[in-house]
Amino acid sequence: MPATTQDGDHAIENRPAPQTSKTMKAVRFHGKEDLRFEDIPEPTCGPGQVKVKPAWCGICGSDLHEYMGGPSLCPESKPHPITGETVPLTFGHEFAGVIEEVGEGVSERFRVGTRVVVAPIIYDGDCGACQDGLVNCCWKNGFVGLSGWGGGLSEHLVVPEYTLYNCPDNVPLDVAALVEPLAVGWHAVNSSPFKRTDTALVLGGGPIGLSVIQALRARGCAQIIVSEVSGMRKEFAKDFGAHVVLDPTKDDIIARCLELTNKKGVDVTFDAAGVQPGLDQAVNSLKARGTHVNIAIWEKRCSLWPNDLVFKERRYLGVATYVKADFQEVIDALSDGRLDMAHKMITKRIAMDQVREEGFLTLINDKENQVKILVEGSGEK
Ligand SMILES: [Zn+2]
């Protein structure tokens, strides 16, 4: 595959960054339950590349999945088709920082000292999906911080220019590190037929459920219903804008949704939980011609009864991460105040050498009380 391909009107660089003889600290994933804080070679910029010092980096559910049961997203025996890398790989794909070096041919928007957010999607730019602008569905899709090219959990990393977005002056870099998870919820709402007068049901009050709730609130959603089991997460859901919070272990979700919509059923459901009972409840809570949007990554195969869709002409829609427009829209919404609660997602801040104990293990053992743990990087704040 060529290092440079056309993406619309411009070329994209997809070559590995040159390495220097200097070393730096990084958090690298070596395999199941094997995360190391170690010294690795520091990269420098090739053409079309930018070197970034991360200021803050979030830990994501997919990082935890890799740690507990991986490598699954991370390439292990077969190198990633674009990066050519396998484990060990530097983690961290939710981050923002400051540019410290700029390669040849990079646009004027990105200079040394520019504050940036990185959209971590790696794509080839020339498959059928990329040609349609669906870089999130690229047939060779990868992620900075999961598939190679370093990650946000290191002192420095080098990324191609196409991953960068300018961070507005009024958005602090810790909040900018939330753009990535917020873009997932934003994209789900953007991809659905949602209108502001609609009633939406959101399954799950974890980080992605909360990002859907915030995206719905930013668009003035008339009624947001959330289904969540855990006590703390119910509280978070309310704080972030849910109008009604139901507990699937106590409430009859379908009956309550019908009651809350004058017997019509909800217009759209968003699944950020990925469990069988939730899927059944959500689909049957939908109105005729309602849409079920699946964001969750499922751990095992589920069953869907097609007649539940057929007789009510309901639709099932899968959505994956975000496209470029979603990323910019989230940055704009953070800057103009439509996403004014985002900073409340940050429940803990830790240093890079504490990532395993205070980050990963805390999220695994105390996920109820945590939304987003941010890791402090070497970059200016
Ligand atoms: Zn592609």
Short mmCIF file of C-alpha atoms and ligand atoms in Angstrom, two decimals:
data_model
loop_
_atom_site.label_atom_id
_atom_site.label_comp_id
_atom_site.label_asym_id
_atom_site.label_seq_id
_atom_site.Cartn_x
_atom_site.Cartn_y
_atom_site.Cartn_z
CA MET A 1 0.00 0.00 0.00
CA PRO A 2 1.38 3.42 -0.93
CA ALA A 3 2.57 5.77 1.86
CA THR A 4 0.76 8.65 0.21
CA THR A 5 -2.79 8.41 -1.15
CA GLN A 6 -5.38 10.95 -2.25
CA ASP A 7 -8.17 11.78 0.18
CA GLY A 8 -10.53 14.02 -1.76
CA ASP A 9 -8.46 17.01 -2.88
CA HIS A 10 -5.38 16.38 -0.77
CA ALA A 11 -2.80 13.68 -0.29
CA ILE A 12 -2.61 11.81 3.01
CA GLU A 13 0.63 10.52 4.47
CA ASN A 14 0.55 7.05 5.97
CA ARG A 15 4.21 6.33 6.61
CA PRO A 16 5.87 5.47 9.94
CA ALA A 17 7.64 8.34 11.72
CA PRO A 18 11.46 8.25 11.75
CA GLN A 19 12.94 7.41 15.17
CA THR A 20 15.72 9.27 16.97
CA SER A 21 18.42 7.91 19.27
CA LYS A 22 16.79 9.73 22.22
CA THR A 23 14.39 7.84 24.49
CA MET A 24 11.11 8.84 26.12
CA LYS A 25 8.59 7.38 28.55
CA ALA A 26 5.52 5.56 27.25
CA VAL A 27 2.80 3.23 28.51
CA ARG A 28 2.88 0.17 26.29
CA PHE A 29 0.55 -2.80 26.01
CA HIS A 30 2.46 -6.07 25.66
CA GLY A 31 -0.44 -8.52 26.00
CA LYS A 32 -3.21 -9.60 28.37
CA GLU A 33 -2.80 -7.88 31.77
CA ASP A 34 0.67 -6.74 30.73
CA LEU A 35 0.96 -2.95 30.66
CA ARG A 36 4.43 -1.41 31.10
CA PHE A 37 5.69 2.10 31.77
CA GLU A 38 8.96 2.03 29.88
CA ASP A 39 11.57 3.82 27.77
CA ILE A 40 11.14 3.66 24.00
CA PRO A 41 12.78 5.58 21.10
CA GLU A 42 11.48 9.13 20.60
CA PRO A 43 10.05 9.77 17.10
CA THR A 44 10.70 12.78 14.87
CA CYS A 45 8.74 14.23 11.92
CA GLY A 46 8.83 12.98 8.36
CA PRO A 47 7.04 14.88 5.55
CA GLY A 48 3.36 15.65 6.26
CA GLN A 49 3.80 14.70 9.93
CA VAL A 50 3.47 16.62 13.17
CA LYS A 51 5.03 15.88 16.56
CA VAL A 52 2.73 16.43 19.53
CA LYS A 53 3.35 16.61 23.27
CA PRO A 54 0.14 15.25 24.87
CA ALA A 55 -1.22 17.39 27.71
CA TRP A 56 -4.02 15.03 28.83
CA CYS A 57 -5.08 11.59 27.67
CA GLY A 58 -8.20 9.63 28.67
CA ILE A 59 -8.43 5.89 29.30
CA CYS A 60 -11.15 4.26 27.19
CA GLY A 61 -13.29 1.15 27.61
CA SER A 62 -11.60 -0.39 24.56
CA ASP A 63 -8.19 0.00 26.30
CA LEU A 64 -9.64 -1.92 29.26
CA HIS A 65 -10.98 -4.66 26.97
CA GLU A 66 -7.53 -5.08 25.43
CA TYR A 67 -5.93 -5.17 28.86
CA MET A 68 -8.37 -7.71 30.31
CA GLY A 69 -8.87 -10.02 27.35
CA GLY A 70 -6.73 -8.85 24.41
CA PRO A 71 -4.95 -8.42 22.20
CA SER A 72 -8.10 -8.28 20.08
CA LEU A 73 -8.21 -4.82 18.43
CA CYS A 74 -4.42 -4.50 18.73
CA PRO A 75 -2.53 -6.42 16.04
CA GLU A 76 -0.66 -9.37 17.53
CA SER A 77 0.67 -11.92 15.01
CA LYS A 78 -0.41 -10.14 11.82
CA PRO A 79 0.94 -6.56 11.45
CA HIS A 80 -1.66 -3.81 11.00
CA PRO A 81 -2.07 -3.28 7.21
CA ILE A 82 -1.33 0.47 7.43
CA THR A 83 1.06 0.91 10.37
CA GLY A 84 2.85 -2.42 9.88
CA GLU A 85 3.11 -2.72 13.68
CA THR A 86 2.24 -5.42 16.23
CA VAL A 87 2.23 -5.45 20.05
CA PRO A 88 3.92 -4.04 22.11
CA LEU A 89 2.02 -0.83 21.25
CA THR A 90 1.70 2.51 23.04
CA PHE A 91 -1.83 3.07 24.37
CA GLY A 92 -3.94 6.25 24.40
CA HIS A 93 -6.32 7.48 21.69
CA GLU A 94 -8.31 10.18 23.57
CA PHE A 95 -5.91 13.09 23.85
CA ALA A 96 -5.06 16.70 23.17
CA GLY A 97 -1.76 18.54 23.35
CA VAL A 98 0.64 21.05 21.87
CA ILE A 99 2.66 20.81 18.64
CA GLU A 100 6.42 20.69 19.21
CA GLU A 101 7.71 19.98 15.69
CA VAL A 102 6.27 20.22 12.19
CA GLY A 103 7.35 18.17 9.15
CA GLU A 104 7.81 19.41 5.60
CA GLY A 105 4.68 20.38 3.69
CA VAL A 106 2.32 20.70 6.69
CA SER A 107 -0.28 23.49 6.37
CA GLU A 108 0.05 26.87 8.13
CA ARG A 109 -2.76 25.94 10.54
CA PHE A 110 -0.32 23.77 12.43
CA ARG A 111 2.83 25.46 13.83
CA VAL A 112 5.06 24.83 16.85
CA GLY A 113 2.99 25.80 19.91
CA THR A 114 -0.43 25.24 18.26
CA ARG A 115 -2.93 23.50 20.59
CA VAL A 116 -4.46 20.48 18.88
CA VAL A 117 -6.89 17.60 19.32
CA VAL A 118 -6.04 14.34 17.57
CA ALA A 119 -8.75 12.31 15.81
CA PRO A 120 -7.08 8.92 16.10
CA ILE A 121 -8.66 7.17 13.09
CA ILE A 122 -6.07 5.71 10.70
CA TYR A 123 -7.40 5.06 7.20
CA ASP A 124 -6.00 4.29 3.77
CA GLY A 125 -7.87 7.00 1.84
CA ASP A 126 -8.43 4.81 -1.21
CA CYS A 127 -10.79 1.94 -0.34
CA GLY A 128 -14.47 2.11 -1.30
CA ALA A 129 -15.56 3.38 2.13
CA CYS A 130 -12.89 6.11 2.21
CA GLN A 131 -13.84 7.21 -1.32
CA ASP A 132 -17.36 7.80 0.04
CA GLY A 133 -15.92 9.86 2.93
CA LEU A 134 -16.66 7.07 5.42
CA VAL A 135 -13.14 6.93 6.83
CA ASN A 136 -14.55 5.38 10.03
CA CYS A 137 -15.56 2.34 7.95
CA CYS A 138 -12.19 2.05 6.13
CA TRP A 139 -11.45 -1.54 5.15
CA LYS A 140 -8.00 -1.15 6.70
CA ASN A 141 -9.20 1.00 9.61
CA GLY A 142 -6.93 1.43 12.60
CA PHE A 143 -6.40 3.72 15.58
CA VAL A 144 -3.49 5.74 16.86
CA GLY A 145 -2.97 4.30 20.34
CA LEU A 146 -4.29 0.82 19.42
CA SER A 147 -2.86 -0.07 15.99
CA GLY A 148 0.51 1.72 16.04
CA TRP A 149 2.13 5.18 15.50
CA GLY A 150 2.47 5.60 19.25
CA GLY A 151 -0.31 6.93 21.47
CA GLY A 152 -1.40 9.64 23.86
CA LEU A 153 0.11 7.79 26.83
CA SER A 154 3.67 8.85 25.99
CA GLU A 155 5.77 11.98 26.27
CA HIS A 156 5.75 12.59 22.51
CA LEU A 157 4.16 11.12 19.41
CA VAL A 158 4.21 11.80 15.68
CA VAL A 159 0.97 11.68 13.68
CA PRO A 160 0.03 12.54 10.08
CA GLU A 161 -1.45 16.00 9.57
CA TYR A 162 -4.84 14.51 8.62
CA THR A 163 -5.48 13.47 12.25
CA LEU A 164 -5.19 17.02 13.64
CA TYR A 165 -7.85 19.57 14.62
CA ASN A 166 -7.17 23.03 16.03
CA CYS A 167 -8.29 23.46 19.64
CA PRO A 168 -10.05 26.83 20.20
CA ASP A 169 -8.51 29.11 22.88
CA ASN A 170 -11.55 28.83 25.14
CA VAL A 171 -11.44 25.01 25.29
CA PRO A 172 -8.92 23.78 27.91
CA LEU A 173 -6.78 20.81 26.87
CA ASP A 174 -8.27 18.50 29.54
CA VAL A 175 -11.74 19.10 28.07
CA ALA A 176 -10.27 18.73 24.57
CA ALA A 177 -9.14 15.21 25.57
CA LEU A 178 -12.90 14.39 25.84
CA VAL A 179 -13.61 15.29 22.19
CA GLU A 180 -12.99 11.71 21.05
CA PRO A 181 -15.53 9.96 23.31
CA LEU A 182 -17.98 12.86 22.82
CA ALA A 183 -17.66 12.46 19.03
CA VAL A 184 -18.87 8.85 19.34
CA GLY A 185 -22.19 9.97 20.88
CA TRP A 186 -22.43 12.94 18.52
CA HIS A 187 -21.98 10.68 15.48
CA ALA A 188 -24.63 8.25 16.73
CA VAL A 189 -27.17 11.09 17.03
CA ASN A 190 -26.06 12.60 13.68
CA SER A 191 -26.47 9.23 11.94
CA SER A 192 -29.96 8.64 13.34
CA PRO A 193 -33.20 10.26 12.12
CA PHE A 194 -33.47 12.12 15.48
CA LYS A 195 -35.42 15.42 15.55
CA ARG A 196 -35.59 17.77 18.55
CA THR A 197 -39.25 16.99 19.27
CA ASP A 198 -38.42 13.28 19.58
CA THR A 199 -38.26 11.05 22.63
CA ALA A 200 -35.03 9.05 22.86
CA LEU A 201 -34.19 6.02 24.98
CA VAL A 202 -30.50 5.57 25.86
CA LEU A 203 -29.28 2.21 27.18
CA GLY A 204 -26.34 2.55 29.55
CA GLY A 205 -24.96 5.47 31.58
CA GLY A 206 -21.24 4.82 31.05
CA PRO A 207 -18.97 7.29 29.20
CA ILE A 208 -20.56 6.62 25.78
CA GLY A 209 -24.14 6.70 27.12
CA LEU A 210 -23.31 10.03 28.77
CA SER A 211 -21.86 11.33 25.51
CA VAL A 212 -25.12 10.40 23.72
CA ILE A 213 -27.14 12.16 26.45
CA GLN A 214 -25.02 15.31 26.05
CA ALA A 215 -25.34 15.23 22.25
CA LEU A 216 -29.15 14.90 22.58
CA ARG A 217 -29.29 17.72 25.14
CA ALA A 218 -27.13 19.94 22.89
CA ARG A 219 -29.81 19.55 20.20
CA GLY A 220 -32.65 20.32 22.59
CA CYS A 221 -34.12 16.80 22.72
CA ALA A 222 -37.68 16.99 24.13
CA GLN A 223 -37.42 13.87 26.26
CA ILE A 224 -34.34 11.78 27.12
CA ILE A 225 -35.04 8.47 28.88
CA VAL A 226 -32.09 6.45 30.20
CA SER A 227 -32.05 2.82 31.27
CA GLU A 228 -29.24 2.03 33.72
CA VAL A 229 -28.75 -0.39 36.63
CA SER A 230 -25.96 1.19 38.68
CA GLY A 231 -26.82 3.80 41.31
CA MET A 232 -23.96 6.22 40.62
CA ARG A 233 -24.43 6.00 36.88
CA LYS A 234 -28.13 6.83 37.30
CA GLU A 235 -27.07 10.00 39.12
CA PHE A 236 -24.56 10.87 36.38
CA ALA A 237 -27.24 10.34 33.71
CA LYS A 238 -29.54 12.83 35.51
CA ASP A 239 -26.72 15.34 35.97
CA PHE A 240 -25.88 15.23 32.28
CA GLY A 241 -29.44 15.90 31.11
CA ALA A 242 -31.62 12.76 31.26
CA HIS A 243 -35.28 13.67 31.95
CA VAL A 244 -36.26 10.20 33.18
CA VAL A 245 -33.92 7.48 34.48
CA LEU A 246 -35.30 3.92 34.59
CA ASP A 247 -33.82 0.83 36.23
CA PRO A 248 -34.26 -2.29 34.05
CA THR A 249 -34.10 -4.52 37.17
CA LYS A 250 -37.10 -2.69 38.71
CA ASP A 251 -38.99 -0.92 35.92
CA ASP A 252 -40.82 -2.45 32.97
CA ILE A 253 -38.89 -0.49 30.32
CA ILE A 254 -41.33 -1.13 27.45
CA ALA A 255 -44.43 -0.25 29.52
CA ARG A 256 -42.79 2.90 30.94
CA CYS A 257 -41.68 4.06 27.48
CA LEU A 258 -45.22 3.63 26.14
CA GLU A 259 -46.59 5.54 29.13
CA LEU A 260 -44.11 8.39 28.61
CA THR A 261 -45.02 8.75 24.91
CA ASN A 262 -48.85 8.60 24.94
CA LYS A 263 -48.76 4.94 23.87
CA LYS A 264 -46.73 5.70 20.72
CA GLY A 265 -43.35 4.29 21.71
CA VAL A 266 -40.05 6.16 21.59
CA ASP A 267 -38.77 7.58 18.31
CA VAL A 268 -35.19 6.43 18.59
CA THR A 269 -33.15 4.17 20.88
CA PHE A 270 -29.37 4.27 21.41
CA ASP A 271 -27.66 1.14 22.68
CA ALA A 272 -24.47 1.97 24.57
CA ALA A 273 -24.68 -1.13 26.77
CA GLY A 274 -24.58 -4.15 24.45
CA VAL A 275 -26.52 -6.72 26.49
CA GLN A 276 -29.32 -9.03 25.27
CA PRO A 277 -32.15 -7.93 27.61
CA GLY A 278 -31.43 -4.28 26.74
CA LEU A 279 -31.64 -4.97 23.01
CA ASP A 280 -35.02 -6.73 23.38
CA GLN A 281 -36.41 -3.95 25.57
CA ALA A 282 -35.13 -1.17 23.32
CA VAL A 283 -36.46 -2.60 20.06
CA ASN A 284 -39.89 -3.21 21.63
CA SER A 285 -39.99 0.27 23.15
CA LEU A 286 -39.79 1.82 19.67
CA LYS A 287 -42.74 3.34 17.87
CA ALA A 288 -43.75 2.05 14.43
CA ARG A 289 -40.95 3.11 12.04
CA GLY A 290 -38.71 3.97 14.98
CA THR A 291 -34.95 3.41 14.73
CA HIS A 292 -32.67 1.40 17.00
CA VAL A 293 -29.08 2.71 16.89
CA ASN A 294 -26.37 0.31 18.05
CA ILE A 295 -23.13 1.91 19.26
CA ALA A 296 -22.08 -0.90 21.62
CA ILE A 297 -19.29 -3.30 20.75
CA TRP A 298 -20.72 -6.71 21.68
CA GLU A 299 -18.68 -9.29 23.50
CA LYS A 300 -20.75 -12.17 22.23
CA ARG A 301 -23.29 -12.84 19.50
CA CYS A 302 -26.82 -11.75 20.41
CA SER A 303 -30.21 -12.68 19.07
CA LEU A 304 -32.57 -10.29 17.38
CA TRP A 305 -36.10 -11.42 16.49
CA PRO A 306 -36.59 -9.96 12.98
CA ASN A 307 -40.40 -9.96 13.35
CA ASP A 308 -40.00 -7.29 16.07
CA LEU A 309 -38.66 -5.09 13.28
CA VAL A 310 -40.94 -6.36 10.47
CA PHE A 311 -44.40 -5.85 11.97
CA LYS A 312 -43.67 -2.30 13.15
CA GLU A 313 -41.41 -1.36 10.21
CA ARG A 314 -38.65 -0.55 12.68
CA ARG A 315 -35.05 -0.03 11.60
CA TYR A 316 -31.79 -1.32 13.07
CA LEU A 317 -28.76 0.90 12.49
CA GLY A 318 -25.12 0.18 13.32
CA VAL A 319 -22.80 3.17 13.89
CA ALA A 320 -19.02 3.19 14.28
CA THR A 321 -16.92 5.91 15.94
CA TYR A 322 -17.24 9.19 13.96
CA VAL A 323 -16.54 10.91 10.67
CA LYS A 324 -14.47 14.08 10.30
CA ALA A 325 -17.47 16.43 10.46
CA ASP A 326 -18.53 15.00 13.86
CA PHE A 327 -15.12 15.73 15.35
CA GLN A 328 -15.19 19.37 14.24
CA GLU A 329 -18.83 19.79 15.37
CA VAL A 330 -17.98 18.54 18.88
CA ILE A 331 -15.06 20.99 19.08
CA ASP A 332 -17.40 23.81 17.95
CA ALA A 333 -20.09 22.75 20.47
CA LEU A 334 -17.52 22.72 23.31
CA SER A 335 -16.36 26.18 22.27
CA ASP A 336 -19.84 27.76 21.92
CA GLY A 337 -21.27 26.20 25.12
CA ARG A 338 -23.71 23.62 23.72
CA LEU A 339 -21.63 20.90 25.43
CA ASP A 340 -21.15 22.86 28.64
CA MET A 341 -21.16 19.89 31.03
CA ALA A 342 -18.37 17.87 29.39
CA HIS A 343 -15.76 18.76 32.06
CA LYS A 344 -17.90 16.94 34.64
CA MET A 345 -16.98 13.67 32.92
CA ILE A 346 -13.48 13.97 34.40
CA THR A 347 -13.69 12.06 37.69
CA LYS A 348 -9.97 11.51 38.38
CA ARG A 349 -6.54 12.74 37.21
CA ILE A 350 -3.37 10.67 37.50
CA ALA A 351 0.30 10.72 36.48
CA MET A 352 1.59 8.54 33.64
CA ASP A 353 3.55 6.21 35.93
CA GLN A 354 0.29 5.44 37.82
CA VAL A 355 -1.66 4.28 34.76
CA ARG A 356 -1.93 0.59 35.65
CA GLU A 357 -2.88 0.83 39.34
CA GLU A 358 -4.70 4.17 39.53
CA GLY A 359 -6.09 4.10 36.00
CA PHE A 360 -6.82 0.66 34.56
CA LEU A 361 -7.37 -1.20 37.84
CA THR A 362 -9.51 1.62 39.26
CA LEU A 363 -11.73 1.58 36.15
CA ILE A 364 -12.00 -2.21 36.29
CA ASN A 365 -12.76 -2.44 40.03
CA ASP A 366 -14.59 0.85 40.66
CA LYS A 367 -16.27 1.64 37.33
CA GLU A 368 -19.50 2.77 39.07
CA ASN A 369 -17.82 5.83 40.53
CA GLN A 370 -15.70 6.75 37.52
CA VAL A 371 -16.59 8.27 34.17
CA LYS A 372 -13.28 9.42 32.71
CA ILE A 373 -9.81 9.13 34.21
CA LEU A 374 -7.33 11.55 32.60
CA VAL A 375 -3.60 10.91 32.54
CA GLU A 376 -1.36 13.94 32.72
CA GLY A 377 1.12 14.23 29.86
CA SER A 378 4.34 16.19 29.45
CA GLY A 379 2.78 18.99 27.35
CA GLU A 380 1.89 22.50 28.56
CA LYS A 381 -1.69 22.70 29.87
ZN ZN B 1 -10.17 3.07 3.46
#
